[in-house]
């Protein structure tokens, strides 16, 4: 038995529960992944990078930073990349939060938030979602006080689906004290087809306390490679870089992310297919009488106790979903996978 003294903050940390399922053995609709493999050009780029893996990558992912900055019309010192947007968020929270602070975010939302906040020593202020599964922005703002280090908004919200409008976020940011870091997690941005939805990149010029998070894990089909990024002000980016592990992004991840940006037309097509599938599945379910919240991401949400029943029925037919105490989240997969899910829950009474 070791006598090592661990930090007190670790004692209360919840464990991250990853979506279960071996994609080869079950239909895996539990982790909001893209059902398509990466493009051949992306795989080739990864192989080329692997051939020189005896060399360190760039310390801060310079080539990807340069490409993203050009794409968003930002300075390179406004872009940070890392091994997943989770890590960029972890670094940002480390830069602003410590014991005595609080971080405010909606709940239920992405389950990494309480873990990352807890690691900093700060406390979580979880604000219940509204009845449609969306953010209660007034209540979130109401929870902000002198000790608030950061607020996290998630649009579209994982796991419930609704997104925030540009107007809602702009108004929120205007009212938020400039000393508070505002994180807008847009991991599912590319799937959001709702009218007027927020595009955090367009707000950066007006809000230097804003950090927009995006990822290559979802729409870019690179979840296994771990690559995400943040767009923000030069000062916030500099603070994130200070606490980031040097060489955090591997050369293979960086090369693949760059190649994925080049392959964007094909990816856009795949994302459009997923969105079409989402609308088809939603139409079937709503027609049957299911009450499903607005779905801006590549997943849908069944709230309430019926979630456990859905999860069980799906699993009995080889479909893995992601259950939570408040409901179940089902990733939109290929047409055949979605049909398998719909067939599996056919006997359950809609509500
Ligand atoms: C809302 C949200 N943010 C961030 C992430 C993590 O993304 P990454 O793979 O880039 O760390 C996820 C992944 O499920 C997510 O749902």
mmCIF file of C-alpha atoms and ligand atoms in Angstrom:
data_model
loop_
_atom_site.group_PDB
_atom_site.id
_atom_site.type_symbol
_atom_site.label_atom_id
_atom_site.label_comp_id
_atom_site.label_asym_id
_atom_site.label_seq_id
_atom_site.Cartn_x
_atom_site.Cartn_y
_atom_site.Cartn_z
ATOM 1 C CA UNK A 1 0.000 0.000 0.000
ATOM 2 C CA UNK A 2 1.590 3.288 -1.059
ATOM 3 C CA UNK A 3 1.872 6.187 1.395
ATOM 4 C CA UNK A 4 1.920 8.826 -1.345
ATOM 5 C CA UNK A 5 -0.220 11.856 -0.389
ATOM 6 C CA UNK A 6 -2.586 12.737 -3.194
ATOM 7 C CA UNK A 7 -4.248 16.113 -3.593
ATOM 8 C CA UNK A 8 -7.522 16.505 -1.727
ATOM 9 C CA UNK A 9 -9.239 17.580 -4.956
ATOM 10 C CA UNK A 10 -8.919 14.065 -6.374
ATOM 11 C CA UNK A 11 -11.135 12.524 -3.707
ATOM 12 C CA UNK A 12 -14.408 13.891 -5.107
ATOM 13 C CA UNK A 13 -13.715 13.484 -8.821
ATOM 14 C CA UNK A 14 -16.325 11.526 -10.779
ATOM 15 C CA UNK A 15 -14.950 8.870 -13.147
ATOM 16 C CA UNK A 16 -15.344 9.450 -16.878
ATOM 17 C CA UNK A 17 -17.710 6.842 -18.303
ATOM 18 C CA UNK A 18 -16.824 6.279 -21.948
ATOM 19 C CA UNK A 19 -19.433 5.037 -24.411
ATOM 20 C CA UNK A 20 -19.162 1.266 -24.415
ATOM 21 C CA UNK A 21 -18.976 -1.089 -27.361
ATOM 22 C CA UNK A 22 -16.504 -2.628 -29.743
ATOM 23 C CA UNK A 23 -17.492 -1.173 -33.118
ATOM 24 C CA UNK A 24 -16.634 -4.475 -34.835
ATOM 25 C CA UNK A 25 -18.925 -6.507 -32.599
ATOM 26 C CA UNK A 26 -21.894 -4.251 -31.857
ATOM 27 C CA UNK A 27 -23.482 -1.279 -33.568
ATOM 28 C CA UNK A 28 -21.735 1.437 -31.597
ATOM 29 C CA UNK A 29 -24.058 4.405 -31.179
ATOM 30 C CA UNK A 30 -22.616 5.372 -27.804
ATOM 31 C CA UNK A 31 -19.754 7.847 -28.412
ATOM 32 C CA UNK A 32 -20.968 10.325 -31.044
ATOM 33 C CA UNK A 33 -18.353 9.215 -33.532
ATOM 34 C CA UNK A 34 -18.678 9.517 -37.313
ATOM 35 C CA UNK A 35 -19.653 6.150 -38.798
ATOM 36 C CA UNK A 36 -17.172 6.559 -41.686
ATOM 37 C CA UNK A 37 -13.410 5.849 -41.562
ATOM 38 C CA UNK A 38 -10.930 8.635 -42.373
ATOM 39 C CA UNK A 39 -10.243 9.388 -46.070
ATOM 40 C CA UNK A 40 -7.357 7.531 -47.729
ATOM 41 C CA UNK A 41 -5.439 10.814 -48.091
ATOM 42 C CA UNK A 42 -5.673 11.281 -44.306
ATOM 43 C CA UNK A 43 -4.404 7.764 -43.657
ATOM 44 C CA UNK A 44 -1.524 8.311 -46.098
ATOM 45 C CA UNK A 45 -0.588 11.582 -44.387
ATOM 46 C CA UNK A 46 -0.539 9.750 -41.058
ATOM 47 C CA UNK A 47 1.685 7.029 -42.476
ATOM 48 C CA UNK A 48 4.132 9.600 -43.831
ATOM 49 C CA UNK A 49 4.309 11.293 -40.422
ATOM 50 C CA UNK A 50 4.812 7.944 -38.743
ATOM 51 C CA UNK A 51 7.869 7.292 -40.897
ATOM 52 C CA UNK A 52 9.679 10.186 -39.171
ATOM 53 C CA UNK A 53 8.378 9.486 -35.677
ATOM 54 C CA UNK A 54 11.927 9.408 -34.297
ATOM 55 C CA UNK A 55 11.726 13.241 -34.468
ATOM 56 C CA UNK A 56 9.740 15.423 -32.072
ATOM 57 C CA UNK A 57 6.739 17.251 -33.470
ATOM 58 C CA UNK A 58 6.479 21.026 -33.299
ATOM 59 C CA UNK A 59 6.095 22.045 -29.635
ATOM 60 C CA UNK A 60 2.800 23.853 -30.272
ATOM 61 C CA UNK A 61 1.526 22.283 -33.508
ATOM 62 C CA UNK A 62 2.652 25.258 -35.592
ATOM 63 C CA UNK A 63 1.586 23.984 -39.021
ATOM 64 C CA UNK A 64 -1.956 23.271 -37.840
ATOM 65 C CA UNK A 65 -2.106 26.548 -35.922
ATOM 66 C CA UNK A 66 -1.086 28.406 -39.094
ATOM 67 C CA UNK A 67 -3.687 26.622 -41.203
ATOM 68 C CA UNK A 68 -6.511 27.186 -38.715
ATOM 69 C CA UNK A 69 -5.596 30.832 -38.197
ATOM 70 C CA UNK A 70 -5.762 31.460 -41.950
ATOM 71 C CA UNK A 71 -9.055 29.633 -42.170
ATOM 72 C CA UNK A 72 -10.712 31.697 -39.435
ATOM 73 C CA UNK A 73 -9.027 34.985 -40.325
ATOM 74 C CA UNK A 74 -7.259 35.133 -36.948
ATOM 75 C CA UNK A 75 -3.706 35.784 -35.853
ATOM 76 C CA UNK A 76 -1.697 32.649 -35.140
ATOM 77 C CA UNK A 77 -1.404 33.752 -31.538
ATOM 78 C CA UNK A 78 -5.179 33.352 -31.216
ATOM 79 C CA UNK A 79 -5.174 29.631 -31.989
ATOM 80 C CA UNK A 80 -4.182 26.764 -29.696
ATOM 81 C CA UNK A 81 -4.202 23.087 -30.619
ATOM 82 C CA UNK A 82 -3.969 20.056 -28.394
ATOM 83 C CA UNK A 83 -4.634 16.351 -28.010
ATOM 84 C CA UNK A 84 -8.405 16.678 -28.113
ATOM 85 C CA UNK A 85 -10.499 19.697 -27.243
ATOM 86 C CA UNK A 86 -10.838 18.126 -23.777
ATOM 87 C CA UNK A 87 -7.168 18.861 -23.216
ATOM 88 C CA UNK A 88 -7.475 22.423 -24.485
ATOM 89 C CA UNK A 89 -10.334 22.905 -22.022
ATOM 90 C CA UNK A 90 -8.330 21.300 -19.211
ATOM 91 C CA UNK A 91 -5.459 23.681 -19.932
ATOM 92 C CA UNK A 92 -7.752 26.696 -20.044
ATOM 93 C CA UNK A 93 -9.336 25.781 -16.702
ATOM 94 C CA UNK A 94 -5.915 25.182 -15.183
ATOM 95 C CA UNK A 95 -4.956 28.668 -16.333
ATOM 96 C CA UNK A 96 -7.878 30.411 -14.630
ATOM 97 C CA UNK A 97 -9.310 28.268 -11.826
ATOM 98 C CA UNK A 98 -8.049 27.120 -8.447
ATOM 99 C CA UNK A 99 -9.338 26.240 -4.978
ATOM 100 C CA UNK A 100 -11.778 28.905 -3.806
ATOM 101 C CA UNK A 101 -13.065 29.565 -7.342
ATOM 102 C CA UNK A 102 -16.142 28.161 -9.013
ATOM 103 C CA UNK A 103 -16.916 27.237 -12.600
ATOM 104 C CA UNK A 104 -20.515 27.503 -13.806
ATOM 105 C CA UNK A 105 -21.976 25.252 -16.502
ATOM 106 C CA UNK A 106 -25.283 23.656 -17.536
ATOM 107 C CA UNK A 107 -26.139 20.168 -16.371
ATOM 108 C CA UNK A 108 -26.512 17.630 -17.724
ATOM 109 C CA UNK A 109 -23.847 18.455 -20.253
ATOM 110 C CA UNK A 110 -20.521 16.945 -21.318
ATOM 111 C CA UNK A 111 -19.388 14.666 -18.531
ATOM 112 C CA UNK A 112 -15.761 15.729 -18.665
ATOM 113 C CA UNK A 113 -16.670 19.167 -17.238
ATOM 114 C CA UNK A 114 -16.985 18.165 -13.545
ATOM 115 C CA UNK A 115 -13.771 16.159 -13.792
ATOM 116 C CA UNK A 116 -11.731 18.948 -15.370
ATOM 117 C CA UNK A 117 -13.119 21.552 -12.974
ATOM 118 C CA UNK A 118 -12.503 19.295 -9.976
ATOM 119 C CA UNK A 119 -8.873 18.742 -10.959
ATOM 120 C CA UNK A 120 -8.204 22.468 -10.704
ATOM 121 C CA UNK A 121 -9.473 22.502 -7.109
ATOM 122 C CA UNK A 122 -12.353 24.822 -8.023
ATOM 123 C CA UNK A 123 -15.965 23.823 -7.354
ATOM 124 C CA UNK A 124 -18.601 23.087 -9.985
ATOM 125 C CA UNK A 125 -21.848 25.039 -10.124
ATOM 126 C CA UNK A 126 -24.124 22.860 -12.227
ATOM 127 C CA UNK A 127 -27.208 24.655 -13.518
ATOM 128 C CA UNK A 128 -30.146 22.416 -14.492
ATOM 129 C CA UNK A 129 -31.193 22.444 -18.146
ATOM 130 C CA UNK A 130 -34.579 23.880 -19.087
ATOM 131 C CA UNK A 131 -37.516 21.594 -19.865
ATOM 132 C CA UNK A 132 -36.478 21.353 -23.544
ATOM 133 C CA UNK A 133 -32.967 20.154 -22.685
ATOM 134 C CA UNK A 134 -31.413 23.545 -23.452
ATOM 135 C CA UNK A 135 -29.311 25.963 -21.394
ATOM 136 C CA UNK A 136 -31.038 28.120 -18.808
ATOM 137 C CA UNK A 137 -28.867 31.150 -19.523
ATOM 138 C CA UNK A 138 -30.539 33.368 -16.930
ATOM 139 C CA UNK A 139 -29.880 30.839 -14.188
ATOM 140 C CA UNK A 140 -26.300 30.356 -15.410
ATOM 141 C CA UNK A 141 -25.706 34.103 -15.274
ATOM 142 C CA UNK A 142 -27.382 34.221 -11.857
ATOM 143 C CA UNK A 143 -24.846 31.737 -10.502
ATOM 144 C CA UNK A 144 -21.848 33.860 -11.524
ATOM 145 C CA UNK A 145 -20.208 35.678 -8.642
ATOM 146 C CA UNK A 146 -16.890 37.240 -7.611
ATOM 147 C CA UNK A 147 -15.252 33.816 -7.363
ATOM 148 C CA UNK A 148 -16.356 32.571 -10.771
ATOM 149 C CA UNK A 149 -13.303 31.756 -12.863
ATOM 150 C CA UNK A 150 -15.103 30.420 -15.928
ATOM 151 C CA UNK A 151 -18.486 29.682 -17.458
ATOM 152 C CA UNK A 152 -18.863 26.818 -19.920
ATOM 153 C CA UNK A 153 -21.600 26.783 -22.561
ATOM 154 C CA UNK A 154 -22.042 23.767 -24.818
ATOM 155 C CA UNK A 155 -23.722 24.246 -28.196
ATOM 156 C CA UNK A 156 -25.153 21.903 -29.371
ATOM 157 C CA UNK A 157 -25.426 20.494 -25.875
ATOM 158 C CA UNK A 158 -24.117 16.981 -25.335
ATOM 159 C CA UNK A 159 -26.104 14.833 -24.510
ATOM 160 C CA UNK A 160 -29.487 16.543 -24.992
ATOM 161 C CA UNK A 161 -28.974 18.219 -28.397
ATOM 162 C CA UNK A 162 -30.336 21.803 -28.409
ATOM 163 C CA UNK A 163 -28.024 24.569 -29.572
ATOM 164 C CA UNK A 164 -27.798 28.205 -28.598
ATOM 165 C CA UNK A 165 -28.553 31.038 -30.999
ATOM 166 C CA UNK A 166 -25.988 33.683 -31.909
ATOM 167 C CA UNK A 167 -28.199 36.301 -30.321
ATOM 168 C CA UNK A 168 -28.538 34.422 -27.039
ATOM 169 C CA UNK A 169 -24.781 33.975 -26.717
ATOM 170 C CA UNK A 170 -23.987 37.562 -27.681
ATOM 171 C CA UNK A 171 -26.399 38.868 -25.093
ATOM 172 C CA UNK A 172 -24.999 36.501 -22.483
ATOM 173 C CA UNK A 173 -21.420 37.544 -23.179
ATOM 174 C CA UNK A 174 -22.335 41.225 -22.990
ATOM 175 C CA UNK A 175 -23.659 40.695 -19.468
ATOM 176 C CA UNK A 176 -20.845 38.439 -18.265
ATOM 177 C CA UNK A 177 -18.029 40.171 -16.373
ATOM 178 C CA UNK A 178 -14.996 40.469 -18.677
ATOM 179 C CA UNK A 179 -12.823 38.922 -15.970
ATOM 180 C CA UNK A 180 -14.613 35.569 -16.325
ATOM 181 C CA UNK A 181 -13.392 33.146 -19.007
ATOM 182 C CA UNK A 182 -16.332 32.242 -21.265
ATOM 183 C CA UNK A 183 -15.863 28.833 -22.856
ATOM 184 C CA UNK A 184 -18.116 27.967 -25.777
ATOM 185 C CA UNK A 185 -17.750 24.257 -26.516
ATOM 186 C CA UNK A 186 -18.683 23.713 -30.156
ATOM 187 C CA UNK A 187 -17.579 20.084 -30.526
ATOM 188 C CA UNK A 188 -20.625 19.385 -32.739
ATOM 189 C CA UNK A 189 -20.686 22.709 -34.601
ATOM 190 C CA UNK A 190 -20.450 21.163 -38.068
ATOM 191 C CA UNK A 191 -23.641 19.130 -37.581
ATOM 192 C CA UNK A 192 -25.745 22.092 -36.487
ATOM 193 C CA UNK A 193 -28.212 23.022 -39.197
ATOM 194 C CA UNK A 194 -30.592 25.035 -37.000
ATOM 195 C CA UNK A 195 -31.348 28.572 -38.178
ATOM 196 C CA UNK A 196 -29.458 31.317 -36.359
ATOM 197 C CA UNK A 197 -27.257 28.984 -34.334
ATOM 198 C CA UNK A 198 -24.185 30.451 -32.708
ATOM 199 C CA UNK A 199 -20.828 30.483 -34.483
ATOM 200 C CA UNK A 200 -18.337 31.301 -31.741
ATOM 201 C CA UNK A 201 -15.610 32.258 -34.205
ATOM 202 C CA UNK A 202 -17.728 35.231 -35.304
ATOM 203 C CA UNK A 203 -17.882 36.573 -31.725
ATOM 204 C CA UNK A 204 -14.173 36.581 -30.978
ATOM 205 C CA UNK A 205 -13.547 40.117 -32.179
ATOM 206 C CA UNK A 206 -16.008 41.488 -29.605
ATOM 207 C CA UNK A 207 -15.230 39.303 -26.593
ATOM 208 C CA UNK A 208 -11.577 38.866 -25.582
ATOM 209 C CA UNK A 209 -12.668 36.626 -22.670
ATOM 210 C CA UNK A 210 -14.191 34.075 -25.083
ATOM 211 C CA UNK A 211 -12.617 30.685 -25.824
ATOM 212 C CA UNK A 212 -14.255 28.686 -28.621
ATOM 213 C CA UNK A 213 -13.526 24.958 -28.634
ATOM 214 C CA UNK A 214 -13.736 22.811 -31.777
ATOM 215 C CA UNK A 215 -12.530 19.308 -32.510
ATOM 216 C CA UNK A 216 -11.365 16.928 -35.227
ATOM 217 C CA UNK A 217 -12.969 14.032 -33.294
ATOM 218 C CA UNK A 218 -16.500 14.336 -34.615
ATOM 219 C CA UNK A 219 -17.151 15.801 -38.080
ATOM 220 C CA UNK A 220 -13.539 15.168 -39.166
ATOM 221 C CA UNK A 221 -13.637 11.465 -38.221
ATOM 222 C CA UNK A 222 -10.444 11.511 -36.141
ATOM 223 C CA UNK A 223 -11.663 10.695 -32.612
ATOM 224 C CA UNK A 224 -8.965 8.054 -32.170
ATOM 225 C CA UNK A 225 -6.145 10.450 -32.996
ATOM 226 C CA UNK A 226 -6.964 13.109 -30.400
ATOM 227 C CA UNK A 227 -6.833 16.533 -31.977
ATOM 228 C CA UNK A 228 -8.829 19.590 -30.979
ATOM 229 C CA UNK A 229 -8.349 23.344 -30.936
ATOM 230 C CA UNK A 230 -9.299 26.584 -29.299
ATOM 231 C CA UNK A 231 -9.888 30.024 -30.831
ATOM 232 C CA UNK A 232 -9.549 32.963 -28.475
ATOM 233 C CA UNK A 233 -7.745 36.211 -27.698
ATOM 234 C CA UNK A 234 -3.909 36.318 -27.756
ATOM 235 C CA UNK A 235 -3.827 36.706 -23.950
ATOM 236 C CA UNK A 236 -6.024 33.681 -23.249
ATOM 237 C CA UNK A 237 -4.103 31.639 -25.848
ATOM 238 C CA UNK A 238 -0.795 32.587 -24.216
ATOM 239 C CA UNK A 239 -2.061 31.477 -20.799
ATOM 240 C CA UNK A 240 -3.256 28.153 -22.236
ATOM 241 C CA UNK A 241 0.152 27.601 -23.877
ATOM 242 C CA UNK A 242 1.899 28.283 -20.582
ATOM 243 C CA UNK A 243 0.168 25.392 -18.853
ATOM 244 C CA UNK A 244 0.034 23.034 -21.858
ATOM 245 C CA UNK A 245 2.326 20.039 -21.994
ATOM 246 C CA UNK A 246 4.968 20.769 -24.640
ATOM 247 C CA UNK A 247 4.709 18.522 -27.722
ATOM 248 C CA UNK A 248 1.128 17.677 -26.657
ATOM 249 C CA UNK A 249 -0.065 17.118 -30.207
ATOM 250 C CA UNK A 250 1.642 14.181 -31.947
ATOM 251 C CA UNK A 251 3.101 14.604 -35.436
ATOM 252 C CA UNK A 252 0.727 11.920 -36.726
ATOM 253 C CA UNK A 253 -2.333 13.713 -35.316
ATOM 254 C CA UNK A 254 -1.202 17.024 -36.723
ATOM 255 C CA UNK A 255 -0.514 15.570 -40.181
ATOM 256 C CA UNK A 256 -3.888 13.825 -40.246
ATOM 257 C CA UNK A 257 -5.760 16.926 -39.093
ATOM 258 C CA UNK A 258 -4.090 18.959 -41.853
ATOM 259 C CA UNK A 259 -4.983 16.312 -44.427
ATOM 260 C CA UNK A 260 -8.570 16.188 -43.100
ATOM 261 C CA UNK A 261 -8.874 19.926 -43.693
ATOM 262 C CA UNK A 262 -7.712 19.321 -47.280
ATOM 263 C CA UNK A 263 -10.295 16.532 -47.656
ATOM 264 C CA UNK A 264 -13.039 18.794 -46.426
ATOM 265 C CA UNK A 265 -15.367 18.535 -49.392
ATOM 266 C CA UNK A 266 -15.756 14.770 -48.931
ATOM 267 C CA UNK A 267 -16.139 15.231 -45.178
ATOM 268 C CA UNK A 268 -18.816 17.850 -45.664
ATOM 269 C CA UNK A 269 -20.697 15.313 -47.747
ATOM 270 C CA UNK A 270 -20.454 12.745 -44.960
ATOM 271 C CA UNK A 271 -21.594 15.237 -42.352
ATOM 272 C CA UNK A 272 -24.540 16.150 -44.596
ATOM 273 C CA UNK A 273 -25.424 12.446 -44.807
ATOM 274 C CA UNK A 274 -25.397 12.164 -41.011
ATOM 275 C CA UNK A 275 -27.587 15.262 -40.711
ATOM 276 C CA UNK A 276 -30.040 13.858 -43.276
ATOM 277 C CA UNK A 277 -30.140 10.634 -41.311
ATOM 278 C CA UNK A 278 -30.730 12.563 -38.091
ATOM 279 C CA UNK A 279 -33.716 14.316 -39.638
ATOM 280 C CA UNK A 280 -35.068 11.029 -41.010
ATOM 281 C CA UNK A 281 -34.755 9.270 -37.634
ATOM 282 C CA UNK A 282 -36.281 12.253 -35.825
ATOM 283 C CA UNK A 283 -39.211 12.341 -38.242
ATOM 284 C CA UNK A 284 -39.889 8.623 -37.731
ATOM 285 C CA UNK A 285 -39.698 8.915 -33.944
ATOM 286 C CA UNK A 286 -41.777 12.070 -33.685
ATOM 287 C CA UNK A 287 -44.355 10.614 -36.031
ATOM 288 C CA UNK A 288 -44.563 7.641 -33.664
ATOM 289 C CA UNK A 289 -45.202 10.037 -30.784
ATOM 290 C CA UNK A 290 -41.757 10.346 -29.182
ATOM 291 C CA UNK A 291 -40.894 13.649 -27.564
ATOM 292 C CA UNK A 292 -37.288 14.313 -28.653
ATOM 293 C CA UNK A 293 -35.587 17.672 -28.044
ATOM 294 C CA UNK A 294 -34.134 19.701 -30.877
ATOM 295 C CA UNK A 295 -31.033 17.847 -32.095
ATOM 296 C CA UNK A 296 -28.138 19.997 -33.318
ATOM 297 C CA UNK A 297 -25.418 17.363 -33.061
ATOM 298 C CA UNK A 298 -24.926 13.869 -34.468
ATOM 299 C CA UNK A 299 -27.046 12.351 -31.697
ATOM 300 C CA UNK A 300 -30.562 12.341 -30.277
ATOM 301 C CA UNK A 301 -31.856 12.291 -26.719
ATOM 302 C CA UNK A 302 -34.645 10.408 -25.002
ATOM 303 C CA UNK A 303 -35.186 12.076 -21.620
ATOM 304 C CA UNK A 304 -36.684 10.416 -18.582
ATOM 305 C CA UNK A 305 -36.912 6.934 -17.180
ATOM 306 C CA UNK A 306 -37.746 5.382 -20.515
ATOM 307 C CA UNK A 307 -34.041 5.871 -21.281
ATOM 308 C CA UNK A 308 -33.068 2.734 -19.402
ATOM 309 C CA UNK A 309 -35.711 0.728 -21.253
ATOM 310 C CA UNK A 310 -34.472 2.034 -24.604
ATOM 311 C CA UNK A 311 -30.883 1.283 -23.728
ATOM 312 C CA UNK A 312 -31.740 -2.267 -22.751
ATOM 313 C CA UNK A 313 -33.925 -2.950 -25.781
ATOM 314 C CA UNK A 314 -31.251 -1.583 -28.115
ATOM 315 C CA UNK A 315 -28.512 -3.624 -26.489
ATOM 316 C CA UNK A 316 -30.555 -6.803 -26.753
ATOM 317 C CA UNK A 317 -30.471 -6.220 -30.528
ATOM 318 C CA UNK A 318 -26.735 -5.504 -30.595
ATOM 319 C CA UNK A 319 -26.967 -1.694 -30.511
ATOM 320 C CA UNK A 320 -24.906 0.089 -27.876
ATOM 321 C CA UNK A 321 -26.233 3.492 -26.729
ATOM 322 C CA UNK A 322 -25.135 5.798 -23.919
ATOM 323 C CA UNK A 323 -27.316 5.844 -20.845
ATOM 324 C CA UNK A 324 -27.387 8.565 -18.164
ATOM 325 C CA UNK A 325 -29.514 8.852 -15.019
ATOM 326 C CA UNK A 326 -31.636 11.451 -16.884
ATOM 327 C CA UNK A 327 -32.132 9.601 -20.175
ATOM 328 C CA UNK A 328 -30.317 7.951 -23.058
ATOM 329 C CA UNK A 329 -28.272 9.423 -25.896
ATOM 330 C CA UNK A 330 -28.182 7.707 -29.258
ATOM 331 C CA UNK A 331 -25.565 8.598 -31.860
ATOM 332 C CA UNK A 332 -26.694 8.860 -35.468
ATOM 333 C CA UNK A 333 -24.852 6.178 -37.408
ATOM 334 C CA UNK A 334 -25.224 4.829 -40.922
ATOM 335 C CA UNK A 335 -28.729 4.283 -42.317
ATOM 336 C CA UNK A 336 -28.564 0.535 -41.621
ATOM 337 C CA UNK A 337 -27.375 1.122 -38.047
ATOM 338 C CA UNK A 338 -30.118 3.653 -37.378
ATOM 339 C CA UNK A 339 -32.723 1.279 -38.779
ATOM 340 C CA UNK A 340 -31.429 -1.438 -36.471
ATOM 341 C CA UNK A 341 -31.884 0.913 -33.531
ATOM 342 C CA UNK A 342 -35.393 1.949 -34.622
ATOM 343 C CA UNK A 343 -36.396 -1.692 -35.007
ATOM 344 C CA UNK A 344 -35.010 -2.497 -31.565
ATOM 345 C CA UNK A 345 -37.235 0.048 -29.793
ATOM 346 C CA UNK A 346 -40.365 -0.543 -31.875
ATOM 347 C CA UNK A 347 -42.173 -2.302 -29.048
ATOM 348 C CA UNK A 348 -41.625 0.511 -26.533
ATOM 349 C CA UNK A 349 -44.551 2.859 -26.024
ATOM 350 C CA UNK A 350 -43.527 6.372 -27.154
ATOM 351 C CA UNK A 351 -43.605 9.201 -24.627
HETATM 352 C C1 LIG B 1 -19.314 18.595 -25.881
HETATM 353 C C2 LIG B 1 -18.023 17.898 -26.107
HETATM 354 N N1 LIG B 1 -16.896 18.593 -25.998
HETATM 355 C C3 LIG B 1 -15.697 18.010 -26.196
HETATM 356 C C4 LIG B 1 -15.622 16.674 -26.511
HETATM 357 C C5 LIG B 1 -14.277 16.042 -26.631
HETATM 358 O O1 LIG B 1 -13.724 16.226 -27.819
HETATM 359 P P1 LIG B 1 -12.230 15.779 -28.072
HETATM 360 O O2 LIG B 1 -12.307 14.405 -28.616
HETATM 361 O O3 LIG B 1 -11.764 16.797 -29.053
HETATM 362 O O4 LIG B 1 -11.456 15.837 -26.800
HETATM 363 C C6 LIG B 1 -16.761 15.912 -26.635
HETATM 364 C C7 LIG B 1 -16.654 14.492 -26.935
HETATM 365 O O5 LIG B 1 -17.527 13.696 -26.788
HETATM 366 C C8 LIG B 1 -17.999 16.539 -26.417
HETATM 367 O O6 LIG B 1 -19.126 15.846 -26.490
#
